[in-house]
Each structure stands twice: as C-alpha cells, then as structure tokens.
Short mmCIF file of C-alpha atoms in Angstrom, two decimals:
data_model
loop_
_atom_site.label_atom_id
_atom_site.label_comp_id
_atom_site.label_asym_id
_atom_site.label_seq_id
_atom_site.Cartn_x
_atom_site.Cartn_y
_atom_site.Cartn_z
CA UNK A 23 -80.93 -53.31 58.99
CA UNK A 24 -80.04 -56.91 57.75
CA UNK A 25 -80.15 -55.66 54.16
CA UNK A 26 -77.63 -52.95 55.02
CA UNK A 27 -75.19 -55.44 56.54
CA UNK A 28 -75.36 -57.63 53.44
CA UNK A 29 -74.49 -54.70 51.24
CA UNK A 30 -71.41 -53.87 53.30
CA UNK A 31 -70.30 -57.48 53.15
CA UNK A 32 -70.67 -57.54 49.39
CA UNK A 33 -68.51 -54.43 49.10
CA UNK A 34 -65.89 -55.93 51.33
CA UNK A 35 -65.86 -59.12 49.27
CA UNK A 36 -65.55 -57.12 46.07
CA UNK A 37 -62.60 -55.14 47.45
CA UNK A 38 -60.90 -58.34 48.43
CA UNK A 39 -61.49 -59.78 44.95
CA UNK A 40 -60.02 -56.69 43.28
CA UNK A 41 -57.02 -56.76 45.59
CA UNK A 42 -56.49 -60.39 44.71
CA UNK A 43 -56.48 -59.54 40.97
CA UNK A 44 -53.83 -56.86 41.55
CA UNK A 45 -51.50 -59.38 43.09
CA UNK A 46 -51.89 -61.80 40.19
CA UNK A 47 -51.14 -59.11 37.55
CA UNK A 48 -47.95 -58.01 39.33
CA UNK A 49 -46.74 -61.55 39.33
CA UNK A 50 -47.36 -61.96 35.58
CA UNK A 51 -45.45 -58.73 34.73
CA UNK A 52 -42.15 -60.14 36.00
CA UNK A 53 -39.67 -61.84 33.58
CA UNK A 54 -38.08 -65.19 33.98
CA UNK A 55 -34.47 -65.67 35.02
CA UNK A 56 -33.61 -66.96 31.53
CA UNK A 57 -35.13 -63.89 29.87
CA UNK A 58 -33.30 -61.60 32.29
CA UNK A 59 -30.04 -63.25 31.29
CA UNK A 60 -30.81 -62.58 27.63
CA UNK A 61 -31.53 -58.93 28.43
CA UNK A 62 -28.25 -58.69 30.33
CA UNK A 63 -26.29 -60.26 27.46
CA UNK A 64 -27.74 -57.79 24.97
CA UNK A 65 -26.93 -54.89 27.28
CA UNK A 66 -23.40 -56.23 27.74
CA UNK A 67 -22.91 -56.39 23.98
CA UNK A 68 -24.24 -52.85 23.48
CA UNK A 69 -21.85 -51.61 26.14
CA UNK A 70 -18.90 -53.38 24.51
CA UNK A 71 -19.76 -51.97 21.08
CA UNK A 72 -20.11 -48.42 22.37
CA UNK A 73 -16.87 -48.66 24.34
CA UNK A 74 -15.05 -49.98 21.24
CA UNK A 75 -16.47 -47.21 19.04
CA UNK A 76 -15.37 -44.56 21.53
CA UNK A 77 -11.87 -46.04 21.49
CA UNK A 78 -11.85 -45.82 17.68
CA UNK A 79 -13.27 -42.30 17.77
CA UNK A 80 -10.52 -41.05 20.08
CA UNK A 81 -7.61 -42.74 18.29
CA UNK A 82 -5.07 -40.24 16.87
CA UNK A 83 -4.62 -42.55 13.87
CA UNK A 84 -5.57 -46.04 12.77
CA UNK A 85 -4.39 -48.69 10.35
CA UNK A 86 -6.80 -50.60 8.12
CA UNK A 87 -5.75 -53.94 6.71
CA UNK A 88 -7.37 -55.79 3.82
CA UNK A 89 -6.50 -58.79 1.71
CA UNK A 90 -6.28 -58.91 -2.07
CA UNK A 91 -5.01 -61.51 -4.53
CA UNK A 92 -1.79 -60.61 -6.29
CA UNK A 93 -0.96 -61.28 -9.95
CA UNK A 94 -0.15 -64.92 -9.17
CA UNK A 95 -3.41 -65.45 -7.29
CA UNK A 96 -1.82 -65.48 -3.86
CA UNK A 97 -3.34 -63.40 -1.04
CA UNK A 98 -1.50 -60.16 -0.31
CA UNK A 99 -2.16 -57.83 2.61
CA UNK A 100 -2.68 -54.12 2.05
CA UNK A 101 -2.37 -51.40 4.68
CA UNK A 102 -4.02 -48.00 4.75
CA UNK A 103 -3.08 -45.66 7.60
CA UNK A 104 -4.93 -42.43 8.34
CA UNK A 105 -4.93 -39.81 11.08
CA UNK A 106 -8.04 -38.22 12.53
CA UNK A 107 -7.06 -35.07 10.60
CA UNK A 108 -7.14 -36.85 7.25
CA UNK A 109 -3.45 -37.37 6.46
CA UNK A 110 -3.16 -40.84 4.97
CA UNK A 111 -0.74 -43.25 3.35
CA UNK A 112 -1.18 -46.76 2.00
CA UNK A 113 -3.14 -48.88 -0.43
CA UNK A 114 -6.81 -49.72 -0.95
CA UNK A 115 -8.24 -52.81 -2.69
CA UNK A 116 -10.59 -51.16 -5.18
CA UNK A 117 -12.48 -53.76 -7.24
CA UNK A 118 -9.60 -56.19 -6.95
CA UNK A 119 -6.96 -53.62 -7.95
CA UNK A 120 -4.37 -52.07 -5.67
CA UNK A 121 -4.66 -48.29 -5.57
CA UNK A 122 -1.86 -46.40 -3.81
CA UNK A 123 -3.09 -43.38 -1.84
CA UNK A 124 -1.42 -40.35 -0.29
CA UNK A 125 -3.37 -37.61 1.46
CA UNK A 126 -1.46 -34.63 2.87
CA UNK A 127 -2.15 -30.93 3.27
CA UNK A 128 -5.73 -31.54 2.07
CA UNK A 129 -4.49 -32.87 -1.29
CA UNK A 130 -5.20 -36.38 -2.58
CA UNK A 131 -2.71 -38.26 -4.76
CA UNK A 132 -3.39 -41.63 -6.37
CA UNK A 133 -1.22 -44.13 -8.20
CA UNK A 134 -3.10 -46.69 -10.27
CA UNK A 135 -2.89 -48.71 -13.46
CA UNK A 136 -3.73 -47.27 -16.90
CA UNK A 137 -6.78 -49.57 -16.94
CA UNK A 138 -8.07 -47.95 -13.77
CA UNK A 139 -7.76 -44.44 -15.17
CA UNK A 140 -9.29 -45.50 -18.48
CA UNK A 141 -12.30 -46.91 -16.62
CA UNK A 142 -12.70 -43.48 -15.02
CA UNK A 143 -12.84 -41.77 -18.40
CA UNK A 144 -9.45 -40.06 -18.35
CA UNK A 145 -7.99 -39.67 -21.82
CA UNK A 146 -4.42 -39.62 -20.54
CA UNK A 147 -4.81 -43.04 -18.93
CA UNK A 148 -1.56 -44.39 -20.33
CA UNK A 149 0.37 -41.46 -18.93
CA UNK A 150 -1.50 -41.37 -15.64
CA UNK A 151 -0.64 -45.01 -15.11
CA UNK A 152 3.07 -44.15 -15.02
CA UNK A 153 3.03 -41.52 -12.28
CA UNK A 154 1.16 -40.06 -9.31
CA UNK A 155 -2.02 -38.15 -10.07
CA UNK A 156 -3.50 -35.34 -8.02
CA UNK A 157 -7.25 -35.73 -7.94
CA UNK A 158 -10.21 -35.71 -5.58
CA UNK A 159 -12.50 -38.31 -4.02
CA UNK A 160 -14.53 -38.64 -7.24
CA UNK A 161 -11.81 -40.90 -8.65
CA UNK A 162 -12.38 -43.40 -5.82
CA UNK A 163 -15.64 -45.32 -5.34
CA UNK A 164 -15.43 -44.40 -1.65
CA UNK A 165 -14.25 -41.10 -0.21
CA UNK A 166 -11.68 -42.99 1.83
CA UNK A 167 -10.14 -39.93 3.49
CA UNK A 168 -13.53 -39.03 4.92
CA UNK A 169 -15.21 -42.41 5.41
CA UNK A 170 -12.16 -44.08 7.00
CA UNK A 171 -11.22 -41.16 9.21
CA UNK A 172 -11.39 -42.77 12.69
CA UNK A 173 -13.83 -40.19 14.03
CA UNK A 174 -16.11 -40.39 10.98
CA UNK A 175 -15.89 -44.18 10.81
CA UNK A 176 -16.88 -44.52 14.48
CA UNK A 177 -19.85 -42.19 13.98
CA UNK A 178 -21.07 -44.02 10.87
CA UNK A 179 -20.64 -47.43 12.47
CA UNK A 180 -22.61 -46.23 15.52
CA UNK A 181 -25.47 -45.20 13.25
CA UNK A 182 -25.36 -48.54 11.44
CA UNK A 183 -25.41 -50.47 14.71
CA UNK A 184 -28.35 -48.45 16.06
CA UNK A 185 -30.44 -49.63 13.09
CA UNK A 186 -29.79 -53.31 13.86
CA UNK A 187 -32.31 -55.54 15.64
CA UNK A 188 -31.81 -54.96 19.37
CA UNK A 189 -33.72 -58.11 20.31
CA UNK A 190 -31.28 -60.41 18.51
CA UNK A 191 -29.21 -62.54 20.85
CA UNK A 192 -25.49 -61.64 20.79
CA UNK A 193 -23.30 -63.85 18.62
CA UNK A 194 -19.78 -64.63 19.77
CA UNK A 195 -16.98 -66.15 17.76
CA UNK A 196 -13.24 -66.61 17.97
CA UNK A 197 -10.63 -65.24 15.61
CA UNK A 198 -7.74 -67.44 14.43
CA UNK A 199 -5.53 -65.96 17.17
CA UNK A 200 -8.05 -66.94 19.83
CA UNK A 201 -9.52 -63.46 20.43
CA UNK A 202 -13.23 -63.68 21.26
CA UNK A 203 -15.42 -61.14 19.50
CA UNK A 204 -19.03 -60.09 19.17
CA UNK A 205 -20.31 -60.47 15.60
CA UNK A 206 -22.80 -57.64 15.21
CA UNK A 207 -24.43 -58.16 11.83
CA UNK A 208 -26.86 -56.44 9.51
CA UNK A 209 -27.81 -56.55 5.86
CA UNK A 210 -24.78 -54.42 5.02
CA UNK A 211 -22.24 -56.61 6.76
CA UNK A 212 -20.68 -57.39 10.12
CA UNK A 213 -18.98 -55.32 12.80
CA UNK A 214 -16.66 -57.22 15.16
CA UNK A 215 -15.59 -55.95 18.57
CA UNK A 216 -13.71 -57.74 21.34
CA UNK A 217 -15.82 -59.23 24.13
CA UNK A 218 -13.11 -58.54 26.70
CA UNK A 219 -12.23 -55.09 28.02
CA UNK A 220 -10.68 -52.85 26.95
CA UNK A 221 -13.07 -53.26 24.04
CA UNK A 222 -11.89 -52.36 20.55
CA UNK A 223 -13.14 -52.62 16.99
CA UNK A 224 -11.46 -55.58 15.30
CA UNK A 225 -13.01 -55.35 11.83
CA UNK A 226 -16.04 -54.26 9.87
CA UNK A 227 -17.56 -54.56 6.42
CA UNK A 228 -16.70 -51.43 4.37
CA UNK A 229 -20.37 -51.26 3.34
CA UNK A 230 -21.17 -50.21 6.91
CA UNK A 231 -19.29 -46.93 6.44
CA UNK A 232 -20.36 -46.39 2.82
CA UNK A 233 -23.47 -48.26 1.74
CA UNK A 234 -23.09 -47.27 -1.92
CA UNK A 235 -19.41 -47.81 -2.66
CA UNK A 236 -18.11 -49.76 0.31
CA UNK A 237 -18.52 -53.14 -1.36
CA UNK A 238 -15.81 -52.18 -3.87
CA UNK A 239 -13.31 -52.33 -0.98
CA UNK A 240 -14.08 -55.96 -0.22
CA UNK A 241 -15.96 -57.84 2.47
CA UNK A 242 -13.88 -56.90 5.51
CA UNK A 243 -11.42 -54.34 6.79
CA UNK A 244 -9.41 -55.06 9.91
CA UNK A 245 -8.60 -52.05 12.05
CA UNK A 246 -6.25 -51.18 14.90
CA UNK A 247 -5.21 -47.90 16.57
CA UNK A 248 -1.80 -46.34 15.98
CA UNK A 249 0.20 -44.65 18.72
CA UNK A 250 3.77 -44.25 19.91
CA UNK A 251 6.41 -45.56 17.51
CA UNK A 252 3.75 -46.72 15.01
CA UNK A 253 2.41 -43.16 14.82
CA UNK A 254 5.92 -41.75 14.33
CA UNK A 255 6.54 -44.26 11.55
CA UNK A 256 3.42 -43.03 9.74
CA UNK A 257 4.84 -39.50 9.79
CA UNK A 258 8.19 -40.77 8.49
CA UNK A 259 6.52 -42.73 5.71
CA UNK A 260 4.37 -39.76 4.72
CA UNK A 261 7.44 -37.53 4.57
CA UNK A 262 9.12 -40.00 2.24
CA UNK A 263 6.02 -40.45 0.11
CA UNK A 264 5.58 -36.71 -0.42
CA UNK A 265 9.20 -36.49 -1.48
CA UNK A 266 8.60 -39.25 -4.03
CA UNK A 267 5.47 -37.77 -5.60
CA UNK A 268 7.57 -35.55 -7.85
CA UNK A 269 5.39 -33.51 -10.20
CA UNK A 270 2.12 -35.44 -10.36
CA UNK A 271 -0.39 -35.15 -13.15
CA UNK A 272 -3.43 -33.02 -12.36
CA UNK A 273 -6.66 -34.89 -13.06
CA UNK A 274 -8.65 -31.88 -11.85
CA UNK A 275 -7.61 -29.84 -14.87
CA UNK A 276 -8.81 -30.27 -18.44
CA UNK A 277 -6.34 -29.44 -21.18
CA UNK A 278 -6.92 -29.38 -24.93
CA UNK A 279 -4.10 -28.81 -27.43
CA UNK A 280 -4.03 -28.21 -31.15
CA UNK A 281 -1.49 -27.65 -33.92
CA UNK A 282 -2.02 -24.14 -35.26
CA UNK A 283 0.84 -23.94 -37.79
CA UNK A 284 3.71 -26.08 -38.98
CA UNK A 285 6.86 -25.61 -40.99
CA UNK A 286 9.07 -28.28 -42.54
CA UNK A 287 12.69 -27.69 -43.51
CA UNK A 288 14.97 -30.32 -45.05
CA UNK A 289 18.67 -29.82 -45.79
CA UNK A 290 19.66 -30.77 -49.31
CA UNK A 291 22.18 -33.60 -49.79
CA UNK A 292 22.27 -34.25 -46.00
CA UNK A 293 18.94 -35.92 -45.21
CA UNK A 294 18.14 -33.85 -42.12
CA UNK A 295 14.54 -32.67 -41.76
CA UNK A 296 13.24 -30.38 -39.03
CA UNK A 297 9.61 -29.63 -38.20
CA UNK A 298 8.70 -26.45 -36.33
CA UNK A 299 5.20 -26.62 -34.91
CA UNK A 300 2.99 -24.10 -33.13
CA UNK A 301 1.10 -25.85 -30.31
CA UNK A 302 -1.82 -24.02 -28.69
CA UNK A 303 -3.24 -25.07 -25.33
CA UNK A 304 -6.51 -24.28 -23.58
CA UNK A 305 -6.94 -24.98 -19.86
CA UNK A 306 -10.13 -25.37 -17.84
CA UNK A 307 -9.88 -25.59 -14.06
CA UNK A 308 -6.76 -26.17 -12.02
CA UNK A 309 -4.52 -23.77 -10.15
CA UNK A 310 -4.01 -20.40 -11.77
CA UNK A 311 -0.68 -20.11 -13.57
CA UNK A 312 0.21 -23.81 -13.32
CA UNK A 313 2.31 -24.67 -16.41
CA UNK A 314 1.11 -27.09 -19.05
CA UNK A 315 3.47 -29.87 -20.04
CA UNK A 316 3.38 -30.32 -23.85
CA UNK A 317 4.58 -33.34 -25.80
CA UNK A 318 5.03 -33.08 -29.55
CA UNK A 319 5.38 -36.10 -31.82
CA UNK A 320 6.16 -35.73 -35.52
CA UNK A 321 6.16 -38.60 -37.99
CA UNK A 322 8.29 -38.01 -41.11
CA UNK A 323 7.88 -40.20 -44.17
CA UNK A 324 9.22 -40.25 -47.72
CA UNK A 325 8.99 -42.75 -50.53
CA UNK A 326 12.11 -44.93 -50.69
CA UNK A 327 13.30 -43.48 -47.36
CA UNK A 328 10.71 -44.99 -45.03
CA UNK A 329 9.42 -43.30 -41.88
CA UNK A 330 11.02 -41.82 -38.78
CA UNK A 331 9.61 -40.17 -35.68
CA UNK A 332 10.91 -37.52 -33.32
CA UNK A 333 9.51 -36.03 -30.11
CA UNK A 334 9.91 -32.85 -28.12
CA UNK A 335 8.74 -31.62 -24.72
CA UNK A 336 8.07 -28.15 -23.40
CA UNK A 337 6.38 -26.37 -20.51
CA UNK A 338 3.98 -23.62 -21.48
CA UNK A 339 1.86 -21.05 -19.70
CA UNK A 340 -1.89 -21.83 -19.74
CA UNK A 341 -3.85 -20.62 -22.76
CA UNK A 342 -0.81 -19.80 -24.90
CA UNK A 343 0.78 -20.95 -28.15
CA UNK A 344 4.27 -22.46 -27.99
CA UNK A 345 6.71 -23.03 -30.84
CA UNK A 346 8.20 -26.53 -30.67
CA UNK A 347 10.55 -28.37 -33.02
CA UNK A 348 12.29 -31.69 -33.54
CA UNK A 349 14.24 -33.31 -36.34
CA UNK A 350 15.20 -36.62 -37.95
CA UNK A 351 17.93 -37.65 -40.32
CA UNK A 352 17.27 -39.94 -43.26
CA UNK A 353 19.96 -42.06 -44.86
CA UNK A 354 19.97 -41.02 -48.50
CA UNK A 355 20.57 -43.86 -50.97
CA UNK A 356 21.18 -41.33 -53.77
CA UNK A 357 22.33 -37.82 -52.91
CA UNK A 358 21.50 -36.57 -56.36
CA UNK A 359 17.88 -37.77 -56.23
CA UNK A 360 14.89 -35.75 -55.12
CA UNK A 361 12.60 -37.01 -52.32
CA UNK A 362 9.24 -35.69 -51.21
CA UNK A 363 9.02 -35.66 -47.41
CA UNK A 364 5.80 -35.39 -45.43
CA UNK A 365 5.46 -34.55 -41.73
CA UNK A 366 2.47 -35.42 -39.54
CA UNK A 367 2.55 -33.63 -36.17
CA UNK A 368 0.52 -34.62 -33.10
CA UNK A 369 0.55 -32.95 -29.70
CA UNK A 370 -0.84 -33.64 -26.27
CA UNK A 371 -0.74 -31.74 -23.02
CA UNK A 372 -1.24 -32.26 -19.32
CA UNK A 373 -0.88 -30.16 -16.22
CA UNK A 374 1.75 -31.15 -13.70
CA UNK A 375 1.21 -30.02 -10.13
CA UNK A 376 4.13 -28.34 -8.34
CA UNK A 377 4.41 -29.80 -4.83
CA UNK A 378 6.03 -27.77 -2.07
CA UNK A 379 7.64 -30.78 -0.39
CA UNK A 380 9.27 -28.87 2.47
CA UNK A 381 6.10 -26.90 3.13
CA UNK A 382 3.98 -30.06 3.29
CA UNK A 383 6.50 -31.73 5.59
CA UNK A 384 6.36 -28.79 7.99
CA UNK A 385 2.58 -29.05 8.12
CA UNK A 386 2.81 -32.78 8.77
CA UNK A 387 5.30 -32.11 11.56
CA UNK A 388 2.87 -29.72 13.24
CA UNK A 389 -0.03 -32.13 12.81
CA UNK A 390 1.79 -35.12 14.29
CA UNK A 391 3.03 -33.02 17.20
CA UNK A 392 -0.59 -32.47 18.23
CA UNK A 393 -1.35 -36.16 17.72
CA UNK A 394 1.45 -37.27 20.00
CA UNK A 395 3.83 -38.42 17.28
#
C-alpha cells in the first residue's frame, strides 16, 4: 500500500511540472510592446499603399510629370496625360530627349527629332523629324499607353510592392511642399504614397512598371488623378492635337521606289530642260489602298553651264508606276553653241496616313462622356 501512494504522488508531481512548463512557453510566445508597434507600423504602411493603389486604379485619367534638361541645361517639366481607356496626350523624357505623344482611337502618333528616328533604324529619319509619325509601341522603349494606363500601372506597382521585404521598417520622408510620404523601396526604385488619408500615389520609379525599359524614362515620375475641369481640358487638348496631326508619316509601312525609265528633253536656243521619269513603288504592310507620297529630285548638269536641281511631288496608288516630271532653265552664254546636258534622277517615297479628324473627335467625345468629362 505505501508503494502505491508514492506512485500516485509522483504522477501528481509530474503533472504539476508539465503544467508549469506550459505556462512558461505561453509567456515566451508573446511579443514585446516595441515589436508590436513595429508590426502595427508595417501594417499601417501596407494599408496606405493598397488604398493609394486603389485610388490610382479607379482614376478616370491621370497626369504624369517628369523633369528633363532643356537645350540650355535648365530643368523643364514634361506632362503626359492618359485615360484608363488609353487615350493620351503629352511628352515623355526618353533617354534625355522629349518625345511628343498622341494616342487616340487606338492609334499612336509620335513627334521626335531626326536623331531619334535614325537611332530606331528608319531611313526617312530626316523627313520623320519634321512631322508626326504613326507607329506602334515598338518605337518607344516603354509601351507607355499600356504601362502608364492608371489601371495597368496600379496592378504592376502592386505586384512590385508585394515582392518587397515585408519585415523592413517603414520609411517616412517629407516632400518640398511638406507632404509626408512613405518611401517604399526596392532594387528597381521607390514608390511614394501619402501617409495621411485619403492616401494617393505621389510618385514612382518608371522601372517599377517596366523593369526592362523604364529606366529610359528617368528616375521618377510624379502622378496625380485628373477629374472635373482637368479631365475636360484633356479632351479639349486631344481634340486640338488630332486636328494638328495633319497627314502623318506611316512608320508601319515599308516603301521602296525605283526609277524605271527616264526621258530628257531640252529646247534649243532657250536653255529649258525637262526630265520625265517613271517612278515605281512597292509597298509592304500598311492600310490597303493608302496612297504613297513620291518625291522626285533631278540634278541637271552641263559643262560651262553648271548644275541645277528641280523637284516634283505626286501621290500614287501602292504598287504602281507613276510618270513624274520637272524642269530647269539654264542661262546660255552662247545661243549658237552646243551643250551636252546630263540628268541624274533620284526618288523616294513614304506613306502618309489619312486621319478622319471628325470621326476621332466623336469617339473621344463618347469616351470622355463615360469618364465624367
């Protein structure tokens, strides 16, 4: 009997010991007040970022602002405005150059320098640098109409933020105007959102929305929503821009031209010489039936008379041969003398895009009506 009582006591003591261990473990699993504050701060930042991204996502249109140095080295501010449907107007700072952009009715038009077009391998770079060019996103390092669309930008930024270290303590800073922001950083750059509600995206590194080409747009883009009068002004500006596009060059079409026959006629004793040239064009790509704009240049030369040049322009149907002519008049030092005249023709061609200005404006009107403009 005594042995039995001892065994029961030992079991009771063991149960007490185990219960005591349970209490100690529960106490160790708790976090300190300082750690809890850090957890709360991180949660507060995540909430602010998500709220700001939702605000960007739901914006009918936004304006992006960036800074570039002008020809004199002074900073100049560029604006690029875009709706959530992809209609856009403004300028982008591509590799230190200002590229004017218009996007309307699912067509992209760019205005850039000859050097820009030459760097993109377009043989008509000198011409393209004088006018608007219809093209696609391949002639920009970033598909700006897609990447900077407020809905797409918010989605991409959300993905970028989700990959950042969630255990990093929030970093706050103040903008020059006194606005306090969270600086949410990663290897690709920084996203800034306001710490105070209603939270909004203040700026972000373009690399966050396009890891490959974003760096060509600079280190930071400031962003703000557009509504009310600002949204109406975007529609007005787009209407005016479409009216000013004229007949843009078509970079999506390849045109080759060649001289297939030539005829030279000079009038005796007068000095007038006319060249009649057959110019053939071949078109690859582009809209069916879009006319080809041909430019003919003829250089006339004769010993003792010097050289003169004339030009002619014509619109031709694709894949046809067009007869073109131009003339010069030499001053004859001796009307009784004989002169041998030579003519060297050269031709080039490009496709100009007809733009239905009124049709595009009607589509913009319908779009902005749904956006609240």
